[in-house]
Every structure is written in structure tokens, then in C-alpha cells.
Coordinates of N, CA and C and ligand atoms in Angstrom, one line a residue:
M1 N -0.6 -6.7 -7.5 CA 0.2 -5.6 -7.2 C 0.7 -5.7 -5.8
T2 N 1.9 -6.0 -5.5 CA 2.3 -6.2 -4.1 C 3.5 -5.2 -3.7
D3 N 3.9 -4.5 -4.8 CA 5.1 -3.6 -4.6 C 4.5 -2.2 -4.0
F4 N 5.2 -1.6 -3.1 CA 4.8 -0.2 -2.8 C 5.9 0.7 -3.0
L5 N 5.6 2.0 -3.3 CA 6.6 3.0 -3.5 C 7.5 3.2 -2.2
F6 N 7.0 3.1 -1.0 CA 7.5 3.1 0.4 C 6.9 2.2 1.2
P7 N 7.5 1.8 2.3 CA 6.8 0.8 3.2 C 5.5 1.3 3.7
P8 N 4.4 0.6 3.5 CA 3.1 1.0 4.2 C 3.2 0.9 5.6
E9 N 2.5 1.7 6.2 CA 2.4 1.7 7.7 C 2.1 0.2 8.2
P10 N 2.6 -0.2 9.2 CA 2.2 -1.5 9.7 C 0.9 -1.5 10.2
P11 N 0.1 -2.6 10.3 CA -1.3 -2.6 10.8 C -1.3 -2.1 12.3
T12 N -2.5 -1.6 12.7 CA -2.7 -1.1 14.0 C -3.5 -2.2 14.8
G13 N -2.9 -2.6 15.9 CA -3.6 -3.8 16.6 C -3.8 -3.3 18.1
L14 N -4.9 -3.8 18.7 CA -5.3 -3.6 20.0 C -5.1 -4.9 20.8
V15 N -4.7 -4.7 22.1 CA -4.4 -6.0 22.9 C -5.9 -6.5 23.3
V16 N -6.0 -7.8 23.3 CA -7.2 -8.4 23.8 C -6.8 -9.4 25.0
Q17 N -7.4 -9.2 26.1 CA -7.0 -10.0 27.3 C -7.2 -11.4 27.0
G18 N -6.3 -12.3 27.3 CA -6.4 -13.7 27.0 C -6.1 -14.2 25.7
E19 N -5.7 -13.2 24.8 CA -5.5 -13.6 23.5 C -4.0 -13.2 23.2
A20 N -3.3 -14.1 22.5 CA -1.9 -13.9 22.1 C -2.0 -13.0 20.9
Q21 N -2.9 -12.9 20.2 CA -2.9 -12.1 18.9 C -3.7 -10.8 19.1
L22 N -3.3 -9.8 18.3 CA -3.8 -8.5 18.4 C -5.2 -8.4 17.6
Y23 N -6.0 -7.5 18.0 CA -7.2 -7.2 17.1 C -6.9 -6.1 16.1
P24 N -6.9 -6.4 15.0 CA -6.4 -5.4 13.9 C -7.4 -4.3 13.7
V25 N -7.2 -3.0 13.9 CA -8.1 -1.9 13.7 C -8.3 -1.6 12.3
R26 N -9.4 -1.4 11.8 CA -9.6 -0.8 10.5 C -10.1 0.6 10.5
R27 N -11.1 0.9 11.3 CA -11.7 2.2 11.5 C -12.0 2.5 12.9
I28 N -12.0 3.8 13.2 CA -12.5 4.3 14.5 C -13.6 5.2 14.3
F29 N -14.7 4.9 14.9 CA -15.8 5.9 14.9 C -16.1 6.3 16.4
C30 N -16.5 7.5 16.5 CA -16.8 8.1 17.9 C -18.1 8.8 18.0
V31 N -18.8 8.5 19.0 CA -20.2 9.1 19.1 C -20.0 10.3 19.9
G32 N -20.7 11.4 19.6 CA -20.8 12.7 20.3 C -22.0 12.7 21.2
R33 N -21.8 13.5 22.3 CA -23.0 13.8 23.2 C -24.0 12.7 23.5
N34 N -23.3 11.6 24.1 CA -24.2 10.5 24.5 C -24.4 10.4 25.9
Y35 N -24.1 11.4 26.7 CA -24.4 11.5 28.1 C -25.1 12.9 28.2
A36 N -26.3 12.9 28.8 CA -27.0 14.2 28.9 C -26.2 15.2 29.7
A37 N -25.5 14.8 30.8 CA -25.0 15.7 31.7 C -23.7 16.3 31.0
H38 N -23.0 15.5 30.2 CA -21.9 16.1 29.3 C -22.3 17.1 28.3
A39 N -23.4 16.7 27.6 CA -23.8 17.6 26.6 C -24.2 18.9 27.2
A40 N -24.9 18.9 28.4 CA -25.2 20.1 29.1 C -24.0 20.9 29.6
E41 N -23.0 20.3 30.0 CA -21.8 21.0 30.4 C -21.1 21.8 29.2
M42 N -21.3 21.1 28.0 CA -20.8 21.8 26.8 C -21.8 22.8 26.1
G43 N -23.0 22.9 26.8 CA -23.9 24.0 26.3 C -24.7 23.5 25.1
N44 N -24.8 22.1 25.0 CA -25.6 21.5 23.9 C -26.8 20.8 24.4
T45 N -27.7 20.5 23.5 CA -28.7 19.7 23.8 C -28.5 18.3 23.2
V46 N -29.1 17.3 23.7 CA -28.9 15.9 23.1 C -30.0 15.6 22.1
D47 N -29.5 14.7 21.1 CA -30.5 14.1 20.2 C -30.7 12.7 20.5
R48 N -31.9 12.5 21.0 CA -32.4 11.3 21.4 C -32.8 10.4 20.3
E49 N -33.0 11.0 19.2 CA -33.5 10.3 18.0 C -32.4 9.5 17.3
A50 N -31.2 10.0 17.2 CA -30.1 9.3 16.5 C -28.7 9.8 17.0
P51 N -27.8 8.9 17.2 CA -26.4 9.4 17.5 C -25.7 10.1 16.4
F52 N -24.7 10.9 16.6 CA -23.9 11.4 15.6 C -22.5 11.0 15.8
Y53 N -21.7 11.2 14.8 CA -20.3 10.5 14.8 C -19.2 11.5 14.2
F54 N -18.0 11.2 14.7 CA -16.9 11.7 14.1 C -15.9 10.6 14.0
T55 N -14.7 10.8 13.3 CA -13.8 9.5 13.2 C -12.5 9.9 13.6
K56 N -11.7 9.0 13.9 CA -10.2 9.1 14.2 C -9.5 8.2 13.3
S57 N -8.3 8.6 12.8 CA -7.4 7.9 12.0 C -6.6 6.8 12.8
L58 N -6.1 5.9 12.1 CA -5.3 4.8 12.8 C -4.1 5.5 13.4
S59 N -3.6 6.5 12.8 CA -2.4 7.1 13.3 C -2.6 7.9 14.7
A60 N -3.9 8.0 15.1 CA -4.3 8.5 16.4 C -4.1 7.5 17.6
V61 N -4.0 6.3 17.2 CA -4.0 5.3 18.3 C -2.7 5.0 19.0
V62 N -2.8 5.0 20.4 CA -1.7 4.7 21.2 C -2.3 3.7 22.3
P63 N -1.3 2.9 22.8 CA -1.8 1.9 23.9 C -1.8 2.6 25.3
S64 N -2.6 1.9 26.1 CA -2.5 2.4 27.5 C -1.1 2.4 28.1
G65 N -0.8 3.3 28.8 CA 0.6 3.4 29.5 C 1.5 4.3 28.6
A66 N 1.1 4.9 27.5 CA 1.8 5.7 26.7 C 2.1 7.0 27.4
E67 N 3.2 7.6 26.7 CA 3.5 9.1 27.1 C 3.1 9.9 26.0
L68 N 2.2 10.9 26.2 CA 1.9 11.7 25.0 C 2.5 13.0 25.3
P69 N 3.4 13.5 24.3 CA 3.9 14.8 24.3 C 2.7 15.8 24.1
Y70 N 2.7 16.9 25.0 CA 1.5 17.8 24.8 C 1.4 18.2 23.4
P71 N 0.2 18.0 22.8 CA 0.2 18.1 21.3 C 0.2 19.5 20.8
P72 N 0.7 19.7 19.6 CA 0.9 21.1 19.0 C -0.6 21.7 18.7
G73 N -0.6 23.0 18.6 CA -1.8 23.7 18.1 C -2.9 23.8 19.1
T74 N -2.7 23.6 20.3 CA -3.7 23.8 21.4 C -3.2 24.3 22.7
Q75 N -4.1 25.0 23.3 CA -3.7 25.4 24.8 C -4.8 24.8 25.7
D76 N -5.7 23.9 25.2 CA -6.7 23.3 26.1 C -7.0 22.0 25.7
L77 N -5.9 21.1 26.0 CA -6.1 19.6 25.8 C -7.0 19.1 26.8
H78 N -8.1 18.4 26.4 CA -9.0 17.8 27.4 C -9.0 16.2 27.4
H79 N -9.4 15.7 28.5 CA -9.6 14.2 28.6 C -11.1 13.9 28.5
E80 N -11.3 12.7 27.8 CA -12.7 12.3 27.7 C -12.5 10.7 27.9
V81 N -13.2 10.2 28.9 CA -13.0 8.7 29.1 C -14.3 8.1 28.5
E82 N -14.1 6.9 27.8 CA -15.3 6.4 27.1 C -15.1 4.8 27.1
L83 N -16.3 4.2 27.0 CA -16.4 2.8 26.6 C -16.2 2.6 25.1
A84 N -15.4 1.7 24.8 CA -15.1 1.3 23.4 C -15.6 0.0 23.1
F85 N -16.1 -0.3 22.0 CA -16.5 -1.7 21.6 C -15.9 -2.0 20.2
A86 N -15.5 -3.2 20.0 CA -14.9 -3.7 18.7 C -15.8 -4.7 18.2
L87 N -16.1 -4.6 16.8 CA -16.9 -5.6 16.2 C -16.1 -6.7 15.7
G88 N -16.8 -7.8 15.7 CA -16.2 -9.1 15.2 C -16.9 -9.8 14.1
A89 N -17.9 -9.2 13.5 CA -18.7 -9.8 12.5 C -19.2 -8.7 11.6
P90 N -19.6 -9.0 10.3 CA -20.1 -8.0 9.3 C -21.5 -7.5 9.9
L91 N -21.7 -6.2 9.6 CA -22.9 -5.6 10.1 C -23.4 -4.6 9.1
F92 N -24.5 -4.8 8.4 CA -24.9 -3.8 7.4 C -26.5 -3.8 7.5
R93 N -27.0 -2.5 7.7 CA -28.4 -2.4 8.0 C -29.0 -3.4 8.9
A94 N -28.4 -3.4 10.1 CA -28.5 -4.5 11.0 C -29.7 -4.0 11.9
S95 N -30.3 -5.0 12.7 CA -31.2 -4.8 13.7 C -30.4 -4.6 15.0
R96 N -31.0 -4.2 16.1 CA -30.3 -4.1 17.4 C -29.8 -5.5 17.9
A97 N -30.6 -6.6 17.6 CA -30.3 -7.9 18.0 C -29.0 -8.3 17.2
E98 N -29.0 -8.1 15.9 CA -27.9 -8.5 15.1 C -26.7 -7.6 15.5
A99 N -26.9 -6.4 15.8 CA -25.7 -5.5 16.3 C -25.0 -6.0 17.6
A100 N -26.0 -6.4 18.5 CA -25.5 -6.9 19.8 C -24.7 -8.2 19.6
E101 N -25.1 -8.9 18.7 CA -24.3 -10.2 18.5 C -23.0 -10.0 17.9
A102 N -22.8 -8.8 17.1 CA -21.6 -8.6 16.4 C -20.5 -8.0 17.3
V103 N -20.8 -7.6 18.5 CA -19.8 -7.0 19.5 C -18.8 -8.1 19.9
Y104 N -17.5 -7.8 19.6 CA -16.5 -8.8 19.9 C -15.9 -8.6 21.2
A105 N -15.7 -7.3 21.7 CA -14.9 -7.0 22.8 C -15.3 -5.6 23.2
Y106 N -15.1 -5.3 24.5 CA -15.2 -4.0 25.2 C -13.9 -3.5 25.8
G107 N -13.6 -2.3 25.8 CA -12.4 -1.8 26.4 C -12.6 -0.3 26.9
V108 N -11.8 0.2 27.6 CA -11.8 1.6 28.1 C -10.8 2.4 27.2
A109 N -11.3 3.5 26.7 CA -10.5 4.4 25.8 C -10.6 5.8 26.2
L110 N -9.6 6.6 25.7 CA -9.5 8.0 25.9 C -9.8 8.7 24.6
D111 N -10.7 9.6 24.5 CA -10.8 10.5 23.3 C -10.2 11.8 23.6
M112 N -8.9 12.0 23.5 CA -8.3 13.2 23.9 C -8.7 14.3 22.8
T113 N -9.0 15.5 23.3 CA -9.6 16.6 22.4 C -8.9 17.9 22.7
R114 N -8.6 18.5 21.5 CA -8.2 20.0 21.6 C -9.4 20.8 21.6
R115 N -9.9 21.0 22.9 CA -11.1 21.7 23.0 C -11.2 23.1 22.5
D116 N -10.1 23.7 22.5 CA -10.2 25.2 22.0 C -10.4 25.1 20.5
L117 N -9.8 24.1 19.8 CA -10.0 24.0 18.4 C -11.4 23.5 18.0
Q118 N -11.9 22.7 18.9 CA -13.3 22.2 18.8 C -14.3 23.4 18.9
A119 N -14.1 24.1 19.9 CA -15.0 25.3 20.0 C -14.9 26.2 18.7
Q120 N -13.7 26.5 18.2 CA -13.5 27.4 17.1 C -14.3 26.7 15.9
A121 N -14.1 25.4 15.7 CA -14.8 24.7 14.6 C -16.3 24.8 14.7
K122 N -16.9 24.7 15.9 CA -18.3 24.7 16.1 C -18.7 26.2 15.7
D123 N -17.9 27.2 16.3 CA -18.3 28.6 16.0 C -18.3 28.8 14.4
K124 N -17.3 28.2 13.7 CA -17.3 28.6 12.3 C -17.9 27.5 11.4
R125 N -18.6 26.5 12.1 CA -19.4 25.4 11.3 C -18.4 24.7 10.5
R126 N -17.2 24.4 11.0 CA -16.3 23.6 10.3 C -16.1 22.3 11.0
P127 N -15.5 21.3 10.2 CA -15.3 19.9 10.8 C -14.4 19.9 12.0
W128 N -14.5 18.8 12.7 CA -13.9 18.7 14.0 C -12.6 17.9 13.8
D129 N -12.1 17.7 12.6 CA -10.8 16.9 12.6 C -9.6 17.3 13.5
L130 N -9.3 18.6 13.3 CA -8.1 19.1 14.1 C -8.4 18.9 15.5
S131 N -9.5 19.0 16.0 CA -9.7 18.9 17.4 C -9.9 17.5 17.9
K132 N -10.1 16.6 17.1 CA -10.4 15.2 17.6 C -9.4 14.2 17.0
D133 N -8.9 14.5 15.7 CA -8.1 13.3 15.1 C -6.7 13.7 14.9
F134 N -5.9 13.4 16.0 CA -4.5 13.9 16.0 C -3.7 12.7 16.7
E135 N -2.3 12.7 16.4 CA -1.6 11.7 17.0 C -1.7 11.5 18.5
G136 N -2.0 10.3 18.9 CA -2.1 10.2 20.4 C -3.5 10.5 21.0
S137 N -4.4 10.7 20.2 CA -5.8 11.3 20.6 C -6.7 10.0 21.0
A138 N -6.3 8.9 20.6 CA -7.1 7.6 20.8 C -6.3 6.7 21.6
V139 N -6.6 6.5 22.9 CA -5.8 5.7 23.8 C -6.6 4.5 24.2
F140 N -6.1 3.3 24.1 CA -6.9 2.1 24.2 C -6.3 1.3 25.3
A141 N -7.0 0.9 26.4 CA -6.6 -0.2 27.4 C -6.8 -1.5 26.6
P142 N -6.3 -2.6 27.1 CA -6.6 -3.9 26.6 C -8.0 -4.2 26.6
M143 N -8.5 -4.8 25.6 CA -9.9 -5.1 25.3 C -10.3 -6.4 26.2
L144 N -11.6 -6.6 26.5 CA -12.0 -7.8 27.1 C -13.0 -8.5 26.2
P145 N -13.0 -9.6 25.8 CA -14.1 -10.3 25.1 C -15.4 -10.1 25.6
A146 N -16.4 -9.9 24.8 CA -17.7 -9.4 25.2 C -18.3 -10.5 26.1
E147 N -18.1 -11.8 25.8 CA -18.7 -12.8 26.7 C -18.1 -12.7 28.1
N148 N -17.1 -12.2 28.3 CA -16.5 -12.0 29.7 C -16.8 -10.7 30.4
F149 N -17.4 -9.9 29.6 CA -17.9 -8.6 30.3 C -19.3 -8.6 30.7
G150 N -20.1 -9.3 29.8 CA -21.6 -9.5 30.3 C -22.4 -8.2 29.7
E151 N -23.5 -8.0 30.2 CA -24.4 -7.0 29.7 C -23.8 -5.5 30.2
V152 N -23.9 -4.6 29.3 CA -23.6 -3.3 29.6 C -24.7 -2.7 30.4
G153 N -24.5 -2.2 31.5 CA -25.6 -1.6 32.4 C -25.1 -0.7 33.4
P154 N -25.2 -1.1 34.7 CA -24.9 -0.1 35.8 C -23.4 0.1 36.0
Q155 N -22.5 -0.6 35.3 CA -21.2 -0.4 35.6 C -20.6 1.1 35.7
K156 N -19.8 1.4 36.5 CA -19.3 2.8 36.7 C -18.2 3.0 35.6
I157 N -18.2 4.2 35.2 CA -17.2 4.7 34.3 C -16.5 5.9 34.9
W158 N -15.2 6.1 35.0 CA -14.6 7.2 35.6 C -13.2 7.5 35.2
L159 N -12.8 8.6 35.5 CA -11.4 9.1 35.1 C -10.7 10.0 36.2
D160 N -9.5 9.6 36.6 CA -8.9 10.4 37.5 C -7.8 11.1 36.9
V161 N -7.4 12.3 37.4 CA -6.2 12.9 36.9 C -5.3 13.2 38.2
N162 N -4.1 12.6 38.2 CA -3.2 12.8 39.4 C -3.9 12.2 40.6
G163 N -4.8 11.1 40.4 CA -5.5 10.5 41.6 C -6.8 11.3 42.0
V164 N -7.1 12.3 41.4 CA -8.3 13.0 41.7 C -9.4 12.8 40.7
R165 N -10.6 12.4 41.2 CA -11.7 11.9 40.3 C -12.3 13.3 39.5
R166 N -12.2 13.0 38.2 CA -12.8 14.1 37.4 C -14.1 13.8 36.8
Q167 N -14.2 12.6 36.3 CA -15.4 12.1 35.6 C -16.0 10.8 36.3
E168 N -17.2 10.7 36.4 CA -17.8 9.5 36.9 C -19.3 9.4 36.4
A169 N -19.7 8.2 36.0 CA -21.0 8.0 35.7 C -21.3 6.6 35.6
A170 N -22.5 6.1 35.2 CA -22.8 4.8 34.9 C -23.0 4.5 33.5
L171 N -22.6 3.4 33.0 CA -22.8 3.1 31.5 C -24.2 3.2 31.1
S172 N -25.0 2.9 32.1 CA -26.5 3.0 31.7 C -27.0 4.4 31.6
D173 N -26.1 5.4 31.9 CA -26.5 6.8 31.5 C -26.3 7.2 30.0
M174 N -25.8 6.3 29.3 CA -25.6 6.6 27.9 C -27.1 6.7 27.2
I175 N -27.2 7.7 26.4 CA -28.5 8.0 25.6 C -28.7 6.9 24.7
H176 N -27.7 6.7 23.9 CA -27.7 5.5 22.7 C -26.8 4.4 23.3
D177 N -27.5 3.2 23.5 CA -26.7 2.1 23.9 C -25.9 1.4 22.8
V178 N -25.0 0.4 23.2 CA -24.1 -0.2 22.3 C -24.9 -0.7 21.1
A179 N -25.9 -1.6 21.4 CA -26.6 -2.1 20.2 C -27.2 -1.1 19.3
G180 N -27.9 0.0 19.9 CA -28.4 1.0 19.2 C -27.5 1.7 18.3
I181 N -26.3 2.1 18.8 CA -25.3 2.7 18.1 C -24.8 1.9 16.9
A182 N -24.4 0.7 17.2 CA -23.9 -0.2 16.1 C -25.1 -0.4 15.0
A183 N -26.2 -0.6 15.4 CA -27.3 -0.9 14.4 C -27.5 0.4 13.6
H184 N -27.5 1.6 14.2 CA -27.6 2.9 13.6 C -26.5 3.1 12.5
L185 N -25.3 3.0 13.1 CA -24.1 3.1 12.2 C -24.0 2.3 11.0
S186 N -24.6 1.0 11.2 CA -24.6 0.1 10.1 C -25.6 0.4 9.0
G187 N -26.4 1.5 9.2 CA -27.2 1.9 8.1 C -26.4 2.9 7.1
Y188 N -25.2 3.1 7.5 CA -24.3 4.1 6.7 C -23.0 3.5 6.2
Y189 N -22.6 2.3 6.9 CA -21.4 1.8 6.5 C -21.5 0.3 6.4
H190 N -20.7 -0.4 5.6 CA -20.5 -1.9 5.8 C -19.6 -2.1 7.0
L191 N -20.2 -2.1 8.1 CA -19.3 -2.4 9.3 C -18.8 -3.8 9.4
G192 N -17.7 -4.0 10.1 CA -17.2 -5.4 10.3 C -16.0 -5.5 11.2
P193 N -15.5 -6.7 11.2 CA -14.3 -6.9 12.0 C -13.2 -5.9 11.8
G194 N -12.6 -5.3 12.8 CA -11.8 -4.2 12.7 C -12.3 -2.7 13.0
D195 N -13.6 -2.7 13.1 CA -14.3 -1.4 13.3 C -14.6 -1.3 14.8
V196 N -14.0 -0.1 15.4 CA -14.0 0.1 16.8 C -14.8 1.4 17.0
I197 N -15.8 1.3 18.0 CA -16.6 2.5 18.2 C -16.4 3.0 19.6
L198 N -16.2 4.3 19.8 CA -16.2 4.9 21.1 C -17.5 5.6 21.4
T199 N -18.0 5.4 22.5 CA -19.5 5.6 22.8 C -19.8 6.9 23.5
G200 N -18.9 7.8 23.6 CA -19.1 9.1 24.2 C -18.6 9.1 25.6
T201 N -18.5 10.5 26.1 CA -18.0 10.6 27.4 C -19.0 11.2 28.4
P202 N -18.8 10.8 29.7 CA -19.7 11.4 30.7 C -19.3 12.9 31.1
A203 N -20.0 13.5 31.9 CA -19.7 14.9 32.3 C -18.4 14.9 33.1
G204 N -17.7 16.0 33.2 CA -16.6 16.3 34.0 C -15.2 16.4 33.2
V205 N -15.4 16.6 31.9 CA -14.2 16.6 31.0 C -13.6 18.1 31.5
G206 N -12.2 18.0 31.2 CA -11.4 19.2 31.7 C -10.0 19.1 31.1
A207 N -9.3 20.2 31.4 CA -7.9 20.3 30.8 C -6.9 19.4 31.5
V208 N -5.9 19.1 30.8 CA -4.7 18.4 31.4 C -3.4 19.1 30.8
G209 N -2.3 18.9 31.5 CA -1.1 19.6 31.1 C 0.0 18.7 31.3
Q210 N 1.1 19.2 31.0 CA 2.4 18.5 31.1 C 2.7 18.0 32.6
G211 N 3.1 16.6 32.7 CA 3.2 16.0 33.9 C 1.9 15.3 34.5
D212 N 0.8 15.5 33.9 CA -0.5 14.9 34.5 C -0.5 13.5 34.1
R213 N -1.0 12.7 35.0 CA -1.2 11.3 34.9 C -2.7 11.0 34.9
L214 N -3.2 10.5 33.8 CA -4.6 10.1 33.6 C -4.8 8.7 33.8
E215 N -5.9 8.3 34.5 CA -6.3 6.9 34.6 C -7.8 6.9 34.5
G216 N -8.3 6.1 33.5 CA -9.7 6.0 33.3 C -10.1 4.5 33.4
G217 N -11.3 4.2 33.9 CA -11.6 2.8 34.3 C -13.2 2.7 33.9
I218 N -13.5 1.3 33.8 CA -14.9 1.0 33.8 C -14.9 -0.3 34.6
D219 N -15.9 -0.5 35.5 CA -16.1 -1.8 36.3 C -15.9 -2.9 35.4
G220 N -15.0 -3.9 35.7 CA -14.8 -5.1 35.1 C -13.8 -5.2 33.9
L221 N -13.3 -3.9 33.6 CA -12.4 -3.8 32.4 C -11.0 -3.2 32.9
E222 N -9.9 -3.5 32.2 CA -8.6 -3.1 32.5 C -8.6 -1.5 32.3
P223 N -8.0 -0.9 33.3 CA -8.0 0.8 33.2 C -7.0 1.2 32.0
V224 N -7.3 2.4 31.5 CA -6.4 3.0 30.5 C -5.7 4.1 31.2
R225 N -4.4 4.2 30.9 CA -3.5 5.1 31.5 C -2.7 6.0 30.4
L226 N -2.5 7.2 30.8 CA -1.8 8.1 29.8 C -1.0 9.2 30.7
T227 N 0.2 9.4 30.3 CA 1.0 10.5 30.9 C 1.2 11.6 29.9
I228 N 1.0 12.9 30.3 CA 1.2 13.9 29.4 C 2.7 14.5 29.6
T229 N 3.4 14.5 28.6 CA 4.8 15.0 28.7 C 5.0 16.3 28.1
A230 N 6.2 16.8 28.1 CA 6.6 18.2 27.5 C 6.3 18.1 26.0
P231 N 5.9 19.2 25.5 CA 5.7 19.3 24.0 C 6.9 19.1 23.2
E232 N 6.9 18.5 22.0 CA 8.0 18.3 21.2 C 8.5 19.5 20.5
Ligands
MN301 MN1 -15.6 11.8 23.1

């Protein structure tokens, strides 16, 4: 069966530095509360036993340099800068060592968040989809192959809004590390090439508005940029 009622969406691809071809994205998983200082600023305690997750749709993805019209349904759009990693091999019920081997590339990403809707969802014990999974909410810088990045450790992660530093931490501040996250998540999904995981944001999240220019970085990786424009 190759005929469709209407044209399916074209595949979603991420740029990989040094590669002519795009990395095709299948799924996007995001870790919550993975930096103690960010959990504290949100009034939460951290779970050191296991990470927890939410997901974003492929329609949320935009490349670095995009202009994002201020999204509908919120009056408190927040920035979250995060380390993203992309898998390059199948992973199911994997060990930490197997998980570490399966990481294909790293990149800087923004997990844009409708914070007011997230707060309402928490209050009402409802899912986070409206607050986390919307068009333009997953912004990706070009990825760097893992062998060119080396070990995840003391690298700085930061985010500036209009040139003013808002978020800054070290990747080693993450409660659950890359191998631990991938191994844990592989206990629930048949992970594999195309699966991208955002590893949570450090403290300093805050609101952005029309005209703001966001730039997020991690030592050794290409920065991610986003400009907020007028609502549609
Ligand atoms: Mn996040």
C-alpha cells in the first residue's frame, strides 16, 4: 500500500555537522527535573531514583535560527536550554554501557514551554501536552557526532536572552546522565536510530516575548538561536 489520501508530512531531519545528509527524527523524549537547582526554582523535589519523561511531536521541531511567532494560548512563554542526544543504534532493556555506545550525536536544543499552562496542568493533575508539545517548541542546533564531542562532563551549558545570561550550569550537574537516561528509557521502548532525547534544563528559566533573541550554547557544540516574533 503506497497510496495516501493526501500527501504525508515530509520526514523531519536534523543537521549533523560534517554530514551532507540529515538525521531523520522518529521520536522526541524530554526529561523533566534533571538539574536540582531548576527543580528547586519550580518548587519541586528531584527523583534521584529514576528520570521521568514527556514527549514532543515532530511538528514541534524547528531549526536553529528560526523565527517563532509568539505561540497562542499562553501569556508566559519560557525558555529552557538543554543538551540533546540522538541515538544511532537499537536499544532495548539496555545496560549503561550499551546505552553509551548507542549515542550517535549531541546538540543544543530549546524546550520552549507555555509555563502558565504547565502550572495549570500540574494543579489539575492533567498531562503536559499543551504546555510542552506545540509548533516551534523544539528548537535544534546542528548536532555533532558523539566521537567529536567526547565525554559529557564539566562543559558549560548556558542561555542568553538579548545578550543577557539567564541560565548557566555544567552538564555534570545533571542528576541522571546520558547513559543512565538512555538505559532507563530503553526499559519502556524499543529505542533506536531516529530517537532524540532532551536531558532537562538548568536553573534560570524565564519568560520571553516578542522581539527577544535567544541564544543557547554548550561548550564544544554549535549554539542554538531563536527569535520570538509577533503572534499570528
Ligand atoms: Mn525541559
